[in-house]
CSV table of C-alpha atoms in Angstrom, one decimal:
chain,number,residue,atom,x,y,z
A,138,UNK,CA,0.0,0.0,0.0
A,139,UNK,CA,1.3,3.2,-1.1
A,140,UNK,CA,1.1,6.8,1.7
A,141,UNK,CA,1.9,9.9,1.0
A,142,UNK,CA,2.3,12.5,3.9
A,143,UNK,CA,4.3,15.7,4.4
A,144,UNK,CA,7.4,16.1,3.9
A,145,UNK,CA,8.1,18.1,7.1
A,146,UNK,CA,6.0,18.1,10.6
A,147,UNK,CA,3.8,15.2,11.9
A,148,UNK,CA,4.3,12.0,9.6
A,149,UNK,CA,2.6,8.6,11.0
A,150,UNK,CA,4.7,6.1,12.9
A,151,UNK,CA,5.2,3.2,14.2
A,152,UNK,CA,2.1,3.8,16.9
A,153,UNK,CA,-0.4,3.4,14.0
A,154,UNK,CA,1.2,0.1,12.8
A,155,UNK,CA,1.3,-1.6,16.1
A,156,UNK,CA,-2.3,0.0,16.8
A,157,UNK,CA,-3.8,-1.7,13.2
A,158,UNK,CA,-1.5,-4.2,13.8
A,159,UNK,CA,-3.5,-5.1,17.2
A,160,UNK,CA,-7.1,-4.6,15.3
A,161,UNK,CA,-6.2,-7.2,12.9
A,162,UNK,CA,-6.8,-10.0,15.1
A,163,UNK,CA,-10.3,-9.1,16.1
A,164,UNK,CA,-11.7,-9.6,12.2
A,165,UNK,CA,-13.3,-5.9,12.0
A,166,UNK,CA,-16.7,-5.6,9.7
A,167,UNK,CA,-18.9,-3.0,9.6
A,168,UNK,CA,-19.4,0.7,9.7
A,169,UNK,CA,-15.2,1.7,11.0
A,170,UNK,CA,-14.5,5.3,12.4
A,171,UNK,CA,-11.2,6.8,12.0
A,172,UNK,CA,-10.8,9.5,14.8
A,173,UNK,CA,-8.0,12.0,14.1
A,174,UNK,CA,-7.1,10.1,11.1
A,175,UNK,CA,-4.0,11.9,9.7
A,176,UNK,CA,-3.2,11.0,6.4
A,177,UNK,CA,-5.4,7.4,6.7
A,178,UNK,CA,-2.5,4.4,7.3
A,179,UNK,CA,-5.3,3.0,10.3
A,180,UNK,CA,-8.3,3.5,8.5
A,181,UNK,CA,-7.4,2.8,5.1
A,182,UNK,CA,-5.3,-0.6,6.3
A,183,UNK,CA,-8.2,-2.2,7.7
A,184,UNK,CA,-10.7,-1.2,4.8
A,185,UNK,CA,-8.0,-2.7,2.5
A,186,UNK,CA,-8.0,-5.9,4.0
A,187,UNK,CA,-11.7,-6.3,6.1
A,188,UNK,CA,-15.0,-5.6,5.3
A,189,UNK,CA,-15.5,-1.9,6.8
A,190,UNK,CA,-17.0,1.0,5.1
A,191,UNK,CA,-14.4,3.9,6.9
A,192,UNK,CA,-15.5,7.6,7.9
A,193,UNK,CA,-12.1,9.3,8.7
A,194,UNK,CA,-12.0,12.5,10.3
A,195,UNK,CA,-9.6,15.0,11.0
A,196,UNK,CA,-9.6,19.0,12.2
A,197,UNK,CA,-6.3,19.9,9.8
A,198,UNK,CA,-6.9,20.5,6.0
A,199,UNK,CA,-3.5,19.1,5.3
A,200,UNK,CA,-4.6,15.9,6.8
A,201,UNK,CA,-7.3,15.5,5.1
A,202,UNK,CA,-6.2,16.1,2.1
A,203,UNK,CA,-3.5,13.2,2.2
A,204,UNK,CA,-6.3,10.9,3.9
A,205,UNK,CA,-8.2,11.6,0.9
A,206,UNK,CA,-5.4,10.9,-2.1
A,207,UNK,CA,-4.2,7.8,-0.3
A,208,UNK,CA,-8.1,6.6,-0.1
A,209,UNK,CA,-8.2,7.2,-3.9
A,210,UNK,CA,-4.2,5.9,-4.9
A,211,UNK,CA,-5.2,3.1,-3.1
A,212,UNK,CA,-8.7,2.5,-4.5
A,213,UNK,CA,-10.4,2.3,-1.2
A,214,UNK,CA,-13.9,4.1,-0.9
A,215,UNK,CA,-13.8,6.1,2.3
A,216,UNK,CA,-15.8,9.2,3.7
A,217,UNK,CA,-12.8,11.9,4.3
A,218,UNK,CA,-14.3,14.6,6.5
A,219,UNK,CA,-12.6,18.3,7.8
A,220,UNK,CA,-13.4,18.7,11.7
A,221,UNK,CA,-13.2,19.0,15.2
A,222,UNK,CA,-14.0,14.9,16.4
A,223,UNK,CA,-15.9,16.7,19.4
A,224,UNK,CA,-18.1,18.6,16.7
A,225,UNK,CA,-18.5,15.7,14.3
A,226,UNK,CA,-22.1,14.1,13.8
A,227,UNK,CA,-23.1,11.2,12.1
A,228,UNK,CA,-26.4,9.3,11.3
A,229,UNK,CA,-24.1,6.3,11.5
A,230,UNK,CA,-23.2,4.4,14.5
A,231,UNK,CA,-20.1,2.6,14.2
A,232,UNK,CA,-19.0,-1.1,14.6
A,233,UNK,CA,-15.3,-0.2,15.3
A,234,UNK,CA,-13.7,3.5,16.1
A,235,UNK,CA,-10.2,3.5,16.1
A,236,UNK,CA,-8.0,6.5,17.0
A,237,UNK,CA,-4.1,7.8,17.9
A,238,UNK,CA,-4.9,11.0,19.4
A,239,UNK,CA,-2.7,13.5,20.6
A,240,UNK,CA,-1.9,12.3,23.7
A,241,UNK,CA,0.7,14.7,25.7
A,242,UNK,CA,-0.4,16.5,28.4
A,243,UNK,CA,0.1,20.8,29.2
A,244,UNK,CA,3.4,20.1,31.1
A,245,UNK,CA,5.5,19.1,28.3
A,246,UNK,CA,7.8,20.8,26.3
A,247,UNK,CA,5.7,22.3,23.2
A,248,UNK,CA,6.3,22.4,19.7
A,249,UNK,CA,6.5,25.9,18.1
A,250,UNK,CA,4.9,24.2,15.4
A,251,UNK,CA,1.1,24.6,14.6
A,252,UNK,CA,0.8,21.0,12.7
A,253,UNK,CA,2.8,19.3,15.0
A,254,UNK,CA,1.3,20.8,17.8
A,255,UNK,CA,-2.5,19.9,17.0
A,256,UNK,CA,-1.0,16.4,16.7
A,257,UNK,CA,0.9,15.4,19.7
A,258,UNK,CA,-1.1,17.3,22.5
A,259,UNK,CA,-4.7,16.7,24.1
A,260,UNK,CA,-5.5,20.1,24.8
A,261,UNK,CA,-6.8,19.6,20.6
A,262,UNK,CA,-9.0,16.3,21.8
A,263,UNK,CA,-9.1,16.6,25.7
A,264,UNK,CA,-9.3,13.2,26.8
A,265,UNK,CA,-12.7,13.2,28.7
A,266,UNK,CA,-15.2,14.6,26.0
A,267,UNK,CA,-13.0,12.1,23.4
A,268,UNK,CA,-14.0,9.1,24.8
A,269,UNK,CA,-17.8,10.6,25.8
A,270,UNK,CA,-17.9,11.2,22.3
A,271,UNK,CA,-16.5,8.0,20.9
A,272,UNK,CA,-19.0,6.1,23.6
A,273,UNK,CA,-22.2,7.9,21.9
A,274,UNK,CA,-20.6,6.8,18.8
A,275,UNK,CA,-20.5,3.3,18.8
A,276,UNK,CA,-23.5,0.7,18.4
A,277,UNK,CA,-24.7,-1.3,21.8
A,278,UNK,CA,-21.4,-3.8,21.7
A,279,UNK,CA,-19.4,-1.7,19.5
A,280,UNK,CA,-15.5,-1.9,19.8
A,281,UNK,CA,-13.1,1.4,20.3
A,282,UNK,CA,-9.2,0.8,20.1
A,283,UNK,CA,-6.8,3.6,20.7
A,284,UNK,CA,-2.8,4.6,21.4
A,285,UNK,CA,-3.0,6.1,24.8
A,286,UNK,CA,-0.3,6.4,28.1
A,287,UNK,CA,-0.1,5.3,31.0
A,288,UNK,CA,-1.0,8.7,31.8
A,289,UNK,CA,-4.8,8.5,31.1
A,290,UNK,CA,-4.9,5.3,32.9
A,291,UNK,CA,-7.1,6.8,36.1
A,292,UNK,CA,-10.1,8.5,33.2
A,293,UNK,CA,-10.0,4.9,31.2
């Protein structure tokens, strides 16, 4: 399968691998949601090789962008969409929502960078109204699989 993604600032890595990597072994079908999809390597992996229809959503124009021409490159039929996750609505309820959010907390170092920064740290997706939004989301039995830290350990 074939990604493109920028050049400079936030590129995927080896989080989203092991985290589709993981999903594999649970045989997803079904209606799949992408939060904070970046330029698509969860969503578009496990549409490739299971039965999912994807919705991936992102808030940066960039992303989206490269979500959408690595859907079409790779002739996989997705729904792209530009937004803020805690915004987003959907008729659909989702068999499977999958996400690597930005994860690092206000007392870290921060990067000057805009991209970069709307990638790495949760003050873009704060973790409580992320997973209250992923848990209306999801059908009665649905699945959600995420990167997280240890750090979120006492909301999970």
């Amino acid at each position: 399968m074939l990604f493109y993604q920028p050049l400079d600032g936030y590129r995927f890595n080896s989080d989203s691998i092991f985290l589709y990597d993981f999903i594999r072994s649970f045989s997803p079908s079904g209606e799949l949601l992408d939060v904070g999809c970046g330029v698509g390597v969860i969503g578009l992996l496990l549409a490739r090789d299971f039965n999912l229809r994807p919705t991936l959503v992102d808030k940066q124009r960039l992303m989206v962008s490269y979500a959408r021409k690595n859907a079409e490159i790779n002739g996989i039929e997705a729904e792209v969409v530009l937004g803020d996750f805690l915004e987003f609505e959907s008729p659909e309820r989702f068999d499977f929502v999958v996400s690597n959010p930005p994860f690092y907390h206000e007392d870290v170092i921060k990067s000057e960078d805009l991209h970069i920064h709307a990638c790495r740290y949760n003050s873009h997706l704060p973790p409580k109204p992320f997973f209250a939004k992923v848990k209306r989301l999801l059908k009665p039995r649905g699945r959600f699989f995420s990167v997280t830290t240890h750090r979120r350990s006492p909301i999970l």
